[in-house]
Tab-separated table of C-alpha atoms and ligand atoms in Angstrom:
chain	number	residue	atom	x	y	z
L	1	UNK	CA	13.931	9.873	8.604
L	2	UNK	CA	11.678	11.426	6.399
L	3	UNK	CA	9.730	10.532	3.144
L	4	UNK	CA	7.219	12.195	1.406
L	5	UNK	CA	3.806	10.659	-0.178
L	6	UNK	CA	4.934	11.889	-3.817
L	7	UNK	CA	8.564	9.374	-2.874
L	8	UNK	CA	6.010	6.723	-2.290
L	9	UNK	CA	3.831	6.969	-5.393
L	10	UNK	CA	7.256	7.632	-7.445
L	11	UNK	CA	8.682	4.497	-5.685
L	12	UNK	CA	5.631	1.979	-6.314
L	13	UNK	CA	5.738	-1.657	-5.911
L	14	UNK	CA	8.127	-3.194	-8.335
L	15	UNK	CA	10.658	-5.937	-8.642
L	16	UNK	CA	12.349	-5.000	-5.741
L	17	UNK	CA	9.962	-2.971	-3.772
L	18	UNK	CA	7.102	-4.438	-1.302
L	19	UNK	CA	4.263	-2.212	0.423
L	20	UNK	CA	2.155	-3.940	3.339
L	21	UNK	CA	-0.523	-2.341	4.560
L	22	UNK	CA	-0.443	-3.736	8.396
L	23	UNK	CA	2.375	-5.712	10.560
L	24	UNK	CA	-0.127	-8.145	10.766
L	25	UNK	CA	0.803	-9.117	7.482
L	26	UNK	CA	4.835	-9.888	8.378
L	27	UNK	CA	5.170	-13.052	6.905
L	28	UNK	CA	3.675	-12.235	3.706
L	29	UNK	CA	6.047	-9.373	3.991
L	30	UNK	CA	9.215	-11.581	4.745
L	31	UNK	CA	8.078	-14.129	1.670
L	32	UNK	CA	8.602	-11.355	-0.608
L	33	UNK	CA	11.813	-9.749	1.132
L	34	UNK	CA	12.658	-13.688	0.311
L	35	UNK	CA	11.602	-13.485	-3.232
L	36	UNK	CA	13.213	-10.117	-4.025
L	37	UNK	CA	16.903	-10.616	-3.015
L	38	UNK	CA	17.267	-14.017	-4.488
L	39	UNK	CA	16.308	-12.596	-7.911
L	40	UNK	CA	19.243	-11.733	-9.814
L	41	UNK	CA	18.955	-7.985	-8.615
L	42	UNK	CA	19.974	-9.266	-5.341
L	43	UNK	CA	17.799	-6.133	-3.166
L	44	UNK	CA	14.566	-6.085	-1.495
L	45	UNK	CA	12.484	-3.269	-0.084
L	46	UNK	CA	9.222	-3.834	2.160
L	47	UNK	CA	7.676	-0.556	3.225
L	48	UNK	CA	5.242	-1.378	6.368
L	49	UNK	CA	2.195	1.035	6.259
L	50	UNK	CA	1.343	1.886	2.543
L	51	UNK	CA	-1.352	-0.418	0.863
L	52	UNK	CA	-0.657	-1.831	-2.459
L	53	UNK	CA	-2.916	1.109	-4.530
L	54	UNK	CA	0.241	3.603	-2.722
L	55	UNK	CA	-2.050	5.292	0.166
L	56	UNK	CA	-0.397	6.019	2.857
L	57	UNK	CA	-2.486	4.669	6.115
L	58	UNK	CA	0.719	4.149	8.613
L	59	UNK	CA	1.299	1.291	10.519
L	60	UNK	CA	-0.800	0.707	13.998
L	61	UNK	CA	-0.433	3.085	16.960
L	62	UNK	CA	1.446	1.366	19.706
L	63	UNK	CA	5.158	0.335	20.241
L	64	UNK	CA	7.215	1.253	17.547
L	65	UNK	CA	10.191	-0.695	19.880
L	66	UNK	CA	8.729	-3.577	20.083
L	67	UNK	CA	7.384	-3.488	17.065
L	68	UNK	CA	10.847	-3.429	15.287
L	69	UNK	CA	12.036	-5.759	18.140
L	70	UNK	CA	9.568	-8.637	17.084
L	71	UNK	CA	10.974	-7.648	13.290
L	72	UNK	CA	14.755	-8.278	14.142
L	73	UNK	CA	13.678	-11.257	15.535
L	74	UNK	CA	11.890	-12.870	12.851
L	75	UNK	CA	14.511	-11.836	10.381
L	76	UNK	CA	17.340	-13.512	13.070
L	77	UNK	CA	15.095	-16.632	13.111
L	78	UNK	CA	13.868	-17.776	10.208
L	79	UNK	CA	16.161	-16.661	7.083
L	80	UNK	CA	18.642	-19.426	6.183
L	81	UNK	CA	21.621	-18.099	5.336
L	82	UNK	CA	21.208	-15.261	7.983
L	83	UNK	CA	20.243	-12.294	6.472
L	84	UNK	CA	21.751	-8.789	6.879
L	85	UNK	CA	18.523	-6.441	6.939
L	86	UNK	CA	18.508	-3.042	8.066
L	87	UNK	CA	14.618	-2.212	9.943
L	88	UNK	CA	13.998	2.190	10.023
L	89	UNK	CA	11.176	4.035	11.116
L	90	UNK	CA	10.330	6.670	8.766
L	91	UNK	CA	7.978	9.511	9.006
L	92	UNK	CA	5.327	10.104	6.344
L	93	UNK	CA	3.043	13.341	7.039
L	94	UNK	CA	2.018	12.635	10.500
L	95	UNK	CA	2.170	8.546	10.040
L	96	UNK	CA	4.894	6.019	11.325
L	97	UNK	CA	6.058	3.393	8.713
L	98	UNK	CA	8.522	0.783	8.916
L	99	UNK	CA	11.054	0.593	6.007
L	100	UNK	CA	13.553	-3.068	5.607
L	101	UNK	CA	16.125	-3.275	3.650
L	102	UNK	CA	17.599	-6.437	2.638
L	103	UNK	CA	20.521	-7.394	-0.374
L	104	UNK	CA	21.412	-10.777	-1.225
L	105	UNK	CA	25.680	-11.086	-0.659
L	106	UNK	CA	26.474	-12.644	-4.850
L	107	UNK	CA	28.070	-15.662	-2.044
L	108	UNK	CA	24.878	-16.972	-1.325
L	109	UNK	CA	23.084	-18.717	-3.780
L	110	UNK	CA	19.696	-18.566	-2.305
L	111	UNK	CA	17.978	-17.639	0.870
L	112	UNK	CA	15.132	-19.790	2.437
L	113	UNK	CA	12.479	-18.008	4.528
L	114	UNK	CA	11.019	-20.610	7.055
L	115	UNK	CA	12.010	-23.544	5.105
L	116	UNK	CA	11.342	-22.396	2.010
L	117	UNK	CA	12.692	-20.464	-1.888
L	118	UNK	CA	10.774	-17.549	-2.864
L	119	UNK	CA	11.473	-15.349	-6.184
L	120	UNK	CA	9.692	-13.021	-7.438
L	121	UNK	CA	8.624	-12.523	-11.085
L	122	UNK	CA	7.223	-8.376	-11.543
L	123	UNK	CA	5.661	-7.418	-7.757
L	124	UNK	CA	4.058	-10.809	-7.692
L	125	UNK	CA	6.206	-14.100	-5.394
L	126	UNK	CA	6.164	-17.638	-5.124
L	127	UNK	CA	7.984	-20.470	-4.338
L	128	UNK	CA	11.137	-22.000	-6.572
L	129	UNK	CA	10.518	-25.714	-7.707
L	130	UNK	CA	13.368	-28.173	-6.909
L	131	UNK	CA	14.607	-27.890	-11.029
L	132	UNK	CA	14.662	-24.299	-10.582
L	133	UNK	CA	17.002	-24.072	-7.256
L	134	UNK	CA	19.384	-26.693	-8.893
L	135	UNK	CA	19.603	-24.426	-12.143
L	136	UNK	CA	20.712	-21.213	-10.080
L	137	UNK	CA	23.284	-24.004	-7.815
L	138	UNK	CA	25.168	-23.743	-11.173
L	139	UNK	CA	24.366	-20.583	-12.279
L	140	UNK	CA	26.017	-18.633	-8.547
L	141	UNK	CA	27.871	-21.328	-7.795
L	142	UNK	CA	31.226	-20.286	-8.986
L	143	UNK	CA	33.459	-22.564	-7.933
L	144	UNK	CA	31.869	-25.384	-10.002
L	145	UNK	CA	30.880	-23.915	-12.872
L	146	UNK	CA	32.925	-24.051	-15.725
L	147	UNK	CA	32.417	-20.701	-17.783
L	148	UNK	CA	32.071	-19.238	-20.083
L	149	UNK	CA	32.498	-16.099	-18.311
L	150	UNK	CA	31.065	-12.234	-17.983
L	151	UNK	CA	32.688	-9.265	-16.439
L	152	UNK	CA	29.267	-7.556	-14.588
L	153	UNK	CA	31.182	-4.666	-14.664
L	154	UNK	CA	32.783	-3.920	-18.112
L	155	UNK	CA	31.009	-6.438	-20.285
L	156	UNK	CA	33.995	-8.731	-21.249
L	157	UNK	CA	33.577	-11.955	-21.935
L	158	UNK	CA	36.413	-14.815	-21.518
L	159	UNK	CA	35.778	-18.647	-22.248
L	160	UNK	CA	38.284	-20.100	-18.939
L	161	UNK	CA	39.485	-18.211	-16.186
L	162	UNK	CA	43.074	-18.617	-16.159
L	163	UNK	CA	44.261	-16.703	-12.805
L	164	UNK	CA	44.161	-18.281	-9.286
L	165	UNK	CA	44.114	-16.696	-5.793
L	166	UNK	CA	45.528	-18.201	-2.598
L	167	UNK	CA	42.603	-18.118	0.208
L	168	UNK	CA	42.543	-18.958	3.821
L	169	UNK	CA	40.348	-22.229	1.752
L	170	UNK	CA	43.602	-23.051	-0.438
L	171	UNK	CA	44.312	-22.110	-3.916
L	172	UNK	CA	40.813	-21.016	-5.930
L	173	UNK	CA	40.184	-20.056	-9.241
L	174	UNK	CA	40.169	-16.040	-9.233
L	175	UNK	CA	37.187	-14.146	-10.738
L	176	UNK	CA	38.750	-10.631	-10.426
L	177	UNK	CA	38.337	-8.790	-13.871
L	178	UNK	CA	41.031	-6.112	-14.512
L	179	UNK	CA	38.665	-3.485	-14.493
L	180	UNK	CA	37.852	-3.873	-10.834
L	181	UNK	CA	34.620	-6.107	-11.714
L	182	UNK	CA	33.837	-9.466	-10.987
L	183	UNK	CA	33.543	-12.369	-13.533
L	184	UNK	CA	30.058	-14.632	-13.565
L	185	UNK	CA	28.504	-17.382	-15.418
L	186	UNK	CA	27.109	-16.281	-18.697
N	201	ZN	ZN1	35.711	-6.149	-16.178
């Protein structure tokens, strides 16, 4: 695939967008893949081979294989839940970068990266204290939280959920909103 430098500036590191300069710098890169999907957004960029002021300097010449290889592997290894993180090569004037993907499933209430919470606040991340992982326990974990209740899709608000689902787990509290949306902790 191709992108062009103007994409890049117009993209820019953000909330959910990372730029690392070198590979060398992976787990700095997988911290804030960490911090971006467990912040309420839920998706994380890191583009490989574009420096934090936007240039564009590519990543090092070598193998591109193994180079994604060893990036499969770290994300298989040391994410906790597993991860689902797409890793592309994209072509930027005559440079290679590397461009993951990540999103965090609304299931999951946090993921670790080596043993450890990362959020990020603006396009800076660091690690969540204990009060702070307990707080979003209750806020994403549905099934014992007790409302009230937001539709993320058409705004409505409703104080108890009142309809129940059967699941292959028994009978659970349904958070199906008639509009097709899904109902979450306020
Ligand atoms: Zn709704």
């Amino acid at each position: 695939m191709r992108i062009t430098s103007d994409e890049i500036r117009r993209l820019g590191e953000t909330q959910s967008v990372e730029f690392k300069k070198s590979l060398s710098l992976q787990k700095e890169a997988f911290e804030a893949l960490c911090s971006m999907i467990n912040t309420n957004n839920a998706k994380g960029k890191v583009l490989f081979g574009v420096a934090p002021d936007n240039s564009i300097c590519g990543i090092e010449p070598g193998n591109l294989d193994m180079a994604q290889k060893s990036l499969v592997q770290n994300i298989r290894n040391k994410f906790d839940p597993p991860i689902i993180c797409s890793v592309e090569i994209l072509e930027c004037d005559d440079k290679s970068l590397i461009l993951l993907q990540a999103e965090r499933n609304p299931e999951v209430t946090y993921h670790e990266y080596d043993g450890k919470a990362y959020i990020r606040e603006g396009s800076s991340n660091r690690q969540l204290s204990y009060e702070e992982k307990q707080q979003l326990l209750t806020r994403r974990n549905r099934d014992k939280h007790n409302g009230p209740w937001k539709c993320e899709n058409c705004g409505s608000v409703v104080g108890i959920l009142i309809s129940m689902v059967i699941t292959d787990q028994g009978v659970k509290k349904s958070y199906d909103c008639e509009c097709g949306g899904q109902f979450w902790p306020i």
